[in-house]
PDB file of C-alpha atoms in Angstrom:
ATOM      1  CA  UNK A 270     -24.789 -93.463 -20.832  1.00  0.00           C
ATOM      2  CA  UNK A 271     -25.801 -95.525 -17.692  1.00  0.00           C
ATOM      3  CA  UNK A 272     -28.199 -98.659 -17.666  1.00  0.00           C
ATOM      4  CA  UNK A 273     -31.405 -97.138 -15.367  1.00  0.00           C
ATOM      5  CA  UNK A 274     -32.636 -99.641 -12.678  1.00  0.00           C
ATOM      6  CA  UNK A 275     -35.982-101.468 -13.322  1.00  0.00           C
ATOM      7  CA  UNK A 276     -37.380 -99.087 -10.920  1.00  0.00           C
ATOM      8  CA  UNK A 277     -35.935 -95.571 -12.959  1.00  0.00           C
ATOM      9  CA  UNK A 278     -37.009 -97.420 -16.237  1.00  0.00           C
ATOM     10  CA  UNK A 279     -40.278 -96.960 -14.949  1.00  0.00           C
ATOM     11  CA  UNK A 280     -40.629 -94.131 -13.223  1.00  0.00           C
ATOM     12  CA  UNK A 281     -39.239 -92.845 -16.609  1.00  0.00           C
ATOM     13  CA  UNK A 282     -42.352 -94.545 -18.208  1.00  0.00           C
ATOM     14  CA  UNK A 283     -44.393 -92.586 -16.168  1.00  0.00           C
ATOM     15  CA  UNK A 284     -43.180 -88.745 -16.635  1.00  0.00           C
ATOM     16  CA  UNK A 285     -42.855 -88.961 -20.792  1.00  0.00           C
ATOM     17  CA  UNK A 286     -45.667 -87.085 -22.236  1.00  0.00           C
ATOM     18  CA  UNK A 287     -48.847 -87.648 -23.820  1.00  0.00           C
ATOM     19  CA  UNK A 288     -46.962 -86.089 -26.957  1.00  0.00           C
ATOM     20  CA  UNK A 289     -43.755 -88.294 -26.500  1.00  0.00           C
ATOM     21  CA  UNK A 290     -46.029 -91.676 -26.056  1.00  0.00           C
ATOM     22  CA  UNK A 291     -47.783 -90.920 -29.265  1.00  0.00           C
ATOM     23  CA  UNK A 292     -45.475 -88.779 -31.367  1.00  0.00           C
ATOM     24  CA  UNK A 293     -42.439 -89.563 -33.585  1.00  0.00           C
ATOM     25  CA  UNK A 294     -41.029 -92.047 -31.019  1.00  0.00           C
ATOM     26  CA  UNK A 295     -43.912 -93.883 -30.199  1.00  0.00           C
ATOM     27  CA  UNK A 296     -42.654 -96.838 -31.973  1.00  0.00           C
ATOM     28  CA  UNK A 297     -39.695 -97.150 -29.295  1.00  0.00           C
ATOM     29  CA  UNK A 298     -41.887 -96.222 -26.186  1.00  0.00           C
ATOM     30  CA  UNK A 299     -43.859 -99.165 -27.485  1.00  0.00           C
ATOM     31  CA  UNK A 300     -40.869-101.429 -27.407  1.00  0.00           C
ATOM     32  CA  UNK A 301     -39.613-100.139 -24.206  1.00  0.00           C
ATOM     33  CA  UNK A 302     -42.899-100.250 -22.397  1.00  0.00           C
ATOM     34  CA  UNK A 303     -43.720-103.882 -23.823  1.00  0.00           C
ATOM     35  CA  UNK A 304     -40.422-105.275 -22.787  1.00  0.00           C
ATOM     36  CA  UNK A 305     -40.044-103.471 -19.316  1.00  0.00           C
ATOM     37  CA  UNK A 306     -43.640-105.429 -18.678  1.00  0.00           C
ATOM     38  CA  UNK A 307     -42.383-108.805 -19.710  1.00  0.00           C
ATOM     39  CA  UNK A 308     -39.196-108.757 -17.666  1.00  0.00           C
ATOM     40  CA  UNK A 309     -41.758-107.100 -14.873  1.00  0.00           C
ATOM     41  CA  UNK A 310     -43.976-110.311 -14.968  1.00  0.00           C
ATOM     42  CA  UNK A 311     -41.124-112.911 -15.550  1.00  0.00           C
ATOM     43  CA  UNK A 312     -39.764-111.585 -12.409  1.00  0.00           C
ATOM     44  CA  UNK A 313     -43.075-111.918 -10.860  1.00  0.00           C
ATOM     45  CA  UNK A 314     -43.467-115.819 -12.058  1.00  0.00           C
ATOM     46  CA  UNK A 315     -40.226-116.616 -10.589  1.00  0.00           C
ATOM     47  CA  UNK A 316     -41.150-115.797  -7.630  1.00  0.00           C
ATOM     48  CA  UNK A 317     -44.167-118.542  -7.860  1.00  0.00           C
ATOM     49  CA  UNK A 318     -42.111-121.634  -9.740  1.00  0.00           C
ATOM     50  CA  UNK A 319     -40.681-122.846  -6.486  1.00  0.00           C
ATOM     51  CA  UNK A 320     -40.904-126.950  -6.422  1.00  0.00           C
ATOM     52  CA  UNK A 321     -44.124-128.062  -4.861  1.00  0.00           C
ATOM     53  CA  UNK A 322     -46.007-125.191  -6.559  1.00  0.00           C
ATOM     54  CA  UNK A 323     -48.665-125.697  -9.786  1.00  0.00           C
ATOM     55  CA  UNK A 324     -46.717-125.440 -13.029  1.00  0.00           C
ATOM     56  CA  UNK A 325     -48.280-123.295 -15.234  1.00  0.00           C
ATOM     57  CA  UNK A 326     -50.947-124.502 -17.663  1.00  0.00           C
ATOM     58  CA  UNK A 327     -50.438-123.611 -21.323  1.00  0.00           C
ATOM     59  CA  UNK A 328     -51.446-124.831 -24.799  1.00  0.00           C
ATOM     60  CA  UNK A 329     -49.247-124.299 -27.844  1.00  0.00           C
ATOM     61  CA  UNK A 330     -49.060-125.494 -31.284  1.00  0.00           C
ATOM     62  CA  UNK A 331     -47.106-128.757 -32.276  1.00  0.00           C
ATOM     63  CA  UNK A 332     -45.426-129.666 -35.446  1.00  0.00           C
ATOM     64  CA  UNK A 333     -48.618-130.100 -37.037  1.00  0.00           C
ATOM     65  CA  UNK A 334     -50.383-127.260 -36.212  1.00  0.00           C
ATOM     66  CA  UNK A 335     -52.479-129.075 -33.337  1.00  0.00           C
ATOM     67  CA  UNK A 336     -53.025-127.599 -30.292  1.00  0.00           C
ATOM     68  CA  UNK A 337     -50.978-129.152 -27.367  1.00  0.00           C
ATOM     69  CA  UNK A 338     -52.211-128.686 -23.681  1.00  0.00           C
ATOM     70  CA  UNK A 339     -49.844-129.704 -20.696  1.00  0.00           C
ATOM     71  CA  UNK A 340     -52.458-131.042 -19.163  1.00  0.00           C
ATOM     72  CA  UNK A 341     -52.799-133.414 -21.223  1.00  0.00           C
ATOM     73  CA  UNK A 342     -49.744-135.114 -19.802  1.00  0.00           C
ATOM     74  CA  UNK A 343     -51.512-134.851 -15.955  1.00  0.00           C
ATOM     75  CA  UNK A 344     -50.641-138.085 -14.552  1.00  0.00           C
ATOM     76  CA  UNK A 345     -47.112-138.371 -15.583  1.00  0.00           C
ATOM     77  CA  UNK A 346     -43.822-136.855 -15.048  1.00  0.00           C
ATOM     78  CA  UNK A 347     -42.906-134.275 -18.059  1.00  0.00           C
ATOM     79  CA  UNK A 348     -39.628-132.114 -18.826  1.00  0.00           C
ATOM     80  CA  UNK A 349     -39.905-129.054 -20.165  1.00  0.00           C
ATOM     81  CA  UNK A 350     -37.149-127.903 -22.219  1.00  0.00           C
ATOM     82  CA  UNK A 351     -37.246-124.264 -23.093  1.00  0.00           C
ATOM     83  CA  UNK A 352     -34.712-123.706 -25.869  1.00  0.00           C
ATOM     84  CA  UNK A 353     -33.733-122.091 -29.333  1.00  0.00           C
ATOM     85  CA  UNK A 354     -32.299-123.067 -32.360  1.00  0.00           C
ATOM     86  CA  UNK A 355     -30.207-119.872 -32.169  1.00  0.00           C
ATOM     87  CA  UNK A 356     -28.862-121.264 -28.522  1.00  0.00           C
ATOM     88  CA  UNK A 357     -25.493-122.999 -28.939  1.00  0.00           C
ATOM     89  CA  UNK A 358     -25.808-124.358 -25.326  1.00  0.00           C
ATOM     90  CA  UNK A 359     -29.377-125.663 -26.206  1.00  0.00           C
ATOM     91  CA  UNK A 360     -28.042-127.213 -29.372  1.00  0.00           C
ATOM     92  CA  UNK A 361     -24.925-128.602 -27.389  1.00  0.00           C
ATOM     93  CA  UNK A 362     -26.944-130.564 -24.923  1.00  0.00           C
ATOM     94  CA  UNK A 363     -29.594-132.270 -27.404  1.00  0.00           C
ATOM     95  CA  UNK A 364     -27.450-135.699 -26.917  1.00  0.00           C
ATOM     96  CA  UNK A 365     -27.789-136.028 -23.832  1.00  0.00           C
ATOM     97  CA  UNK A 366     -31.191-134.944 -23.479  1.00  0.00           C
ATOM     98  CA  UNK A 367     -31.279-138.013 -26.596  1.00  0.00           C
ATOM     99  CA  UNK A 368     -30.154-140.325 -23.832  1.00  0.00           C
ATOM    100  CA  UNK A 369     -32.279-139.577 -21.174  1.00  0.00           C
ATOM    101  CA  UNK A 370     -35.571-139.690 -23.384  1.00  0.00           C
ATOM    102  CA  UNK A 371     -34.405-142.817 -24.637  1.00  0.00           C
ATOM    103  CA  UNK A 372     -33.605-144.254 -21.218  1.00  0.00           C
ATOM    104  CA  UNK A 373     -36.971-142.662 -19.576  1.00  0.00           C
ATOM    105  CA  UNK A 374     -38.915-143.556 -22.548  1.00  0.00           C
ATOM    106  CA  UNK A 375     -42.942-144.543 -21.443  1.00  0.00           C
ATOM    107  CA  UNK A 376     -42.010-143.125 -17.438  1.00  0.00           C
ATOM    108  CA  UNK A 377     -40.939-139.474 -18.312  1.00  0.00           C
ATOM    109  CA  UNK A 378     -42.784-137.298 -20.999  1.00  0.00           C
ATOM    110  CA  UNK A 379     -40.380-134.911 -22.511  1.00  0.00           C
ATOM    111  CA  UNK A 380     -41.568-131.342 -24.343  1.00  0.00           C
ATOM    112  CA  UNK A 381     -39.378-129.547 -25.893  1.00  0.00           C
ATOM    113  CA  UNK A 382     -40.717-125.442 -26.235  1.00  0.00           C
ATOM    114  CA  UNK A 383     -39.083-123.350 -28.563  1.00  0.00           C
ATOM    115  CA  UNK A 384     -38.416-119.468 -28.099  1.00  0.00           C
ATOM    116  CA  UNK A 385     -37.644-116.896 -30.263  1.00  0.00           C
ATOM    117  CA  UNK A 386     -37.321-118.733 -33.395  1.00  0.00           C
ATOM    118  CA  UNK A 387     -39.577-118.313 -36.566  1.00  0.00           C
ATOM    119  CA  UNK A 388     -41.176-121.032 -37.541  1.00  0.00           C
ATOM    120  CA  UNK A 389     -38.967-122.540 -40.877  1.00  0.00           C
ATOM    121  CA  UNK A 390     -35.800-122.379 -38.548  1.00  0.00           C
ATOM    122  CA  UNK A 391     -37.734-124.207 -35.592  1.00  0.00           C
ATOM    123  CA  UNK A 392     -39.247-126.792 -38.016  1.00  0.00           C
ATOM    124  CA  UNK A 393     -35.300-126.866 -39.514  1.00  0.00           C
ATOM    125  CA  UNK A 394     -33.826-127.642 -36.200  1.00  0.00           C
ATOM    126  CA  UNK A 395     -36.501-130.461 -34.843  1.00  0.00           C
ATOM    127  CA  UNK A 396     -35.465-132.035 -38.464  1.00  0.00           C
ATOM    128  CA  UNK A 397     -31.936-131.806 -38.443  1.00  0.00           C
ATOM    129  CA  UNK A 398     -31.173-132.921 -35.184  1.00  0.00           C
ATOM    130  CA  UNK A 399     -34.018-135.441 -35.110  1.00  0.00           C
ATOM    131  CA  UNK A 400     -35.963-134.482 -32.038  1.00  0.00           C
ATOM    132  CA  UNK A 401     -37.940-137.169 -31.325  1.00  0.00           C
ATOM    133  CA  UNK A 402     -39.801-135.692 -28.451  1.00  0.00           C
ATOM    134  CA  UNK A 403     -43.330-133.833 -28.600  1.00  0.00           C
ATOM    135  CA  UNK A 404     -42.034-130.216 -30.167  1.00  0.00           C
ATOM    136  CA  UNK A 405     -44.202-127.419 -29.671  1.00  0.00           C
ATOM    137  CA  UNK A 406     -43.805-123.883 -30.579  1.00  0.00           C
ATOM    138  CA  UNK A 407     -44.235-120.467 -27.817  1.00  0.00           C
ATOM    139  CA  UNK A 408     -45.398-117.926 -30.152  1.00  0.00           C
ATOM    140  CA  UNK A 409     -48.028-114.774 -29.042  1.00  0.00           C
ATOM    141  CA  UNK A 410     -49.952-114.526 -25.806  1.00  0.00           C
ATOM    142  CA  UNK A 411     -49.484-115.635 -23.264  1.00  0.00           C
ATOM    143  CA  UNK A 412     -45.621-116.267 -23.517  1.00  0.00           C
ATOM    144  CA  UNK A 413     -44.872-119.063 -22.173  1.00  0.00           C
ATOM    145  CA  UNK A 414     -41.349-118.655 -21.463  1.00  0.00           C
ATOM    146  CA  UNK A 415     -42.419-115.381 -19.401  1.00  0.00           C
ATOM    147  CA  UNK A 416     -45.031-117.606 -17.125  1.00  0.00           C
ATOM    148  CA  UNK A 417     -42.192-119.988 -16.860  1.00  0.00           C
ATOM    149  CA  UNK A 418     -40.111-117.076 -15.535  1.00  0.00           C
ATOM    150  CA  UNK A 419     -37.230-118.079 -18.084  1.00  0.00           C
ATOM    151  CA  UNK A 420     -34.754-115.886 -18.497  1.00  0.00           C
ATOM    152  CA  UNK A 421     -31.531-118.058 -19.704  1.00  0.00           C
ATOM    153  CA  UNK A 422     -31.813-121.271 -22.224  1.00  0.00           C
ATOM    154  CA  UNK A 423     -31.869-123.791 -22.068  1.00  0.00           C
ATOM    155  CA  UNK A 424     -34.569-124.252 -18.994  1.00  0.00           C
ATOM    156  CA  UNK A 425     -35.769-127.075 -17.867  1.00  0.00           C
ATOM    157  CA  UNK A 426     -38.566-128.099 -15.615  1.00  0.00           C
ATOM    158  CA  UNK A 427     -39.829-131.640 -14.187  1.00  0.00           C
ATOM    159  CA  UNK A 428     -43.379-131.335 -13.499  1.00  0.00           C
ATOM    160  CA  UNK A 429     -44.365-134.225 -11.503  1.00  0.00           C
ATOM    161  CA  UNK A 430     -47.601-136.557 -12.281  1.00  0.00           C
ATOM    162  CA  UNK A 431     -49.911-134.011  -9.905  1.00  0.00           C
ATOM    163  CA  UNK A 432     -48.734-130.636 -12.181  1.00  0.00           C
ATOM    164  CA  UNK A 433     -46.526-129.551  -9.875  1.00  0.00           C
ATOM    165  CA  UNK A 434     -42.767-128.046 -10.116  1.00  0.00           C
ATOM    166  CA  UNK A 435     -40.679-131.083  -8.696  1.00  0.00           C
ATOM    167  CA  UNK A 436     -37.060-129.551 -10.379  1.00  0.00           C
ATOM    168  CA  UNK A 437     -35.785-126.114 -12.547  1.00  0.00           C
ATOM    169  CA  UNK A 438     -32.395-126.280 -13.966  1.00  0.00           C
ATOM    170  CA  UNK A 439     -31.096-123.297 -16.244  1.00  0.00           C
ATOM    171  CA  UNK A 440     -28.373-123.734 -18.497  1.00  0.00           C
ATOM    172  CA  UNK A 441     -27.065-127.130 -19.611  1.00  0.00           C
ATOM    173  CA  UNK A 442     -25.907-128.801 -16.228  1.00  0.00           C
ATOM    174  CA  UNK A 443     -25.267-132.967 -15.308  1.00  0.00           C
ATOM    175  CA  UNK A 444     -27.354-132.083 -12.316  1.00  0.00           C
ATOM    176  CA  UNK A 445     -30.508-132.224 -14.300  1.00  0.00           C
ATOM    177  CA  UNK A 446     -29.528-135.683 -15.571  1.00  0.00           C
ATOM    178  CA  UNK A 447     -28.766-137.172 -11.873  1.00  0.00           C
ATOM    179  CA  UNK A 448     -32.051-135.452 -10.940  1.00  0.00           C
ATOM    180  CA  UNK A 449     -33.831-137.748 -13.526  1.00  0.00           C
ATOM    181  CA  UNK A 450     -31.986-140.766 -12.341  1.00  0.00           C
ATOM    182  CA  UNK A 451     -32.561-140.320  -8.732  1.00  0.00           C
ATOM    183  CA  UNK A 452     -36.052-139.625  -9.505  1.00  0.00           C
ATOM    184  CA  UNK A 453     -36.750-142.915 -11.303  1.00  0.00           C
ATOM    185  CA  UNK A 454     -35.366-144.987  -9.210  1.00  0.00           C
TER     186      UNK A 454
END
């Protein structure tokens, strides 16, 4: 069987029936429809996190349960590292993102935002590789990772000290490292 086009998904949406959408398979339409929506509005924020533009404002839940805001870092330059415990390229890169916390310490604000993990496995992972950067969790609505437009891990975005989208690198790439050090110097 062929893949259908984002478009033919959902044209396909829109001829099922009433008694298709509700019946027996309802459970899958659900699915289907929910995740044809997401990639719908990922694609749409993509489109807006260009550098220069306003990063998205959030809040998500911390270690501790607390509620964390981004703008509470307004003022300062911040990474955001969207990754996974499950990602062995996320995993693969936490020394060097070590390094450059350590060497940015008190000028860059680092955030690491988990996805797609449950909560014992997250927790497991900031522990066991000793993540000493603010850890916070993207869990319900509104995904973050979706605003973000992230669609590979690890991403990362430097928000400058004004909110806005200075640098997006996907995947675990030197170029986000010489970014940081031609940005502080």
């Amino acid at each position: 069987m062929s893949q259908l086009s984002r478009d033919q998904l959902g044209d396909a949406f829109n001829v099922l029936t009433d008694r298709v959408k509700e019946g027996m398979m309802a459970p899958l339409y659900q699915r289907m429809r929910e995740g044809y929506e997401k990639e719908l509005a990922r694609d749409k924020a993509k489109e807006a996190m260009k550098p220069g533009n306003l990063a998205p404002e959030f809040t998500l839940k911390d270690l501790d349960g607390k509620n964390f805001d981004l703008s509470s870092l307004r003022g300062k330059y911040v990474v955001l590292d969207f990754w996974g415990s499950w990602c062995g390229w996320c995993i693969k890169g936490i020394p060097e993102m070590k390094k450059a916390y350590e060497k940015y310490k008190g000028k860059i604000e680092f955030v690491g935002i988990d996805c797609n993990d449950t909560e014992d496995k997250w927790k497991k992972a900031v522990a066991e590789h000793q993540l000493p950067w603010i850890n916070v969790r993207n869990i319900g609505e509104p995904d973050v990772a979706v605003m973000y437009g992230v669609s590979g891990y690890p991403t990362k975005y430097v928000i400058d000290p004004e909110g806005k989208i200075a640098k997006q690198v996907v995947g675990e790439d030197p170029e986000f490292y010489m970014y940081l050090d031609a940005l502080m110097k």
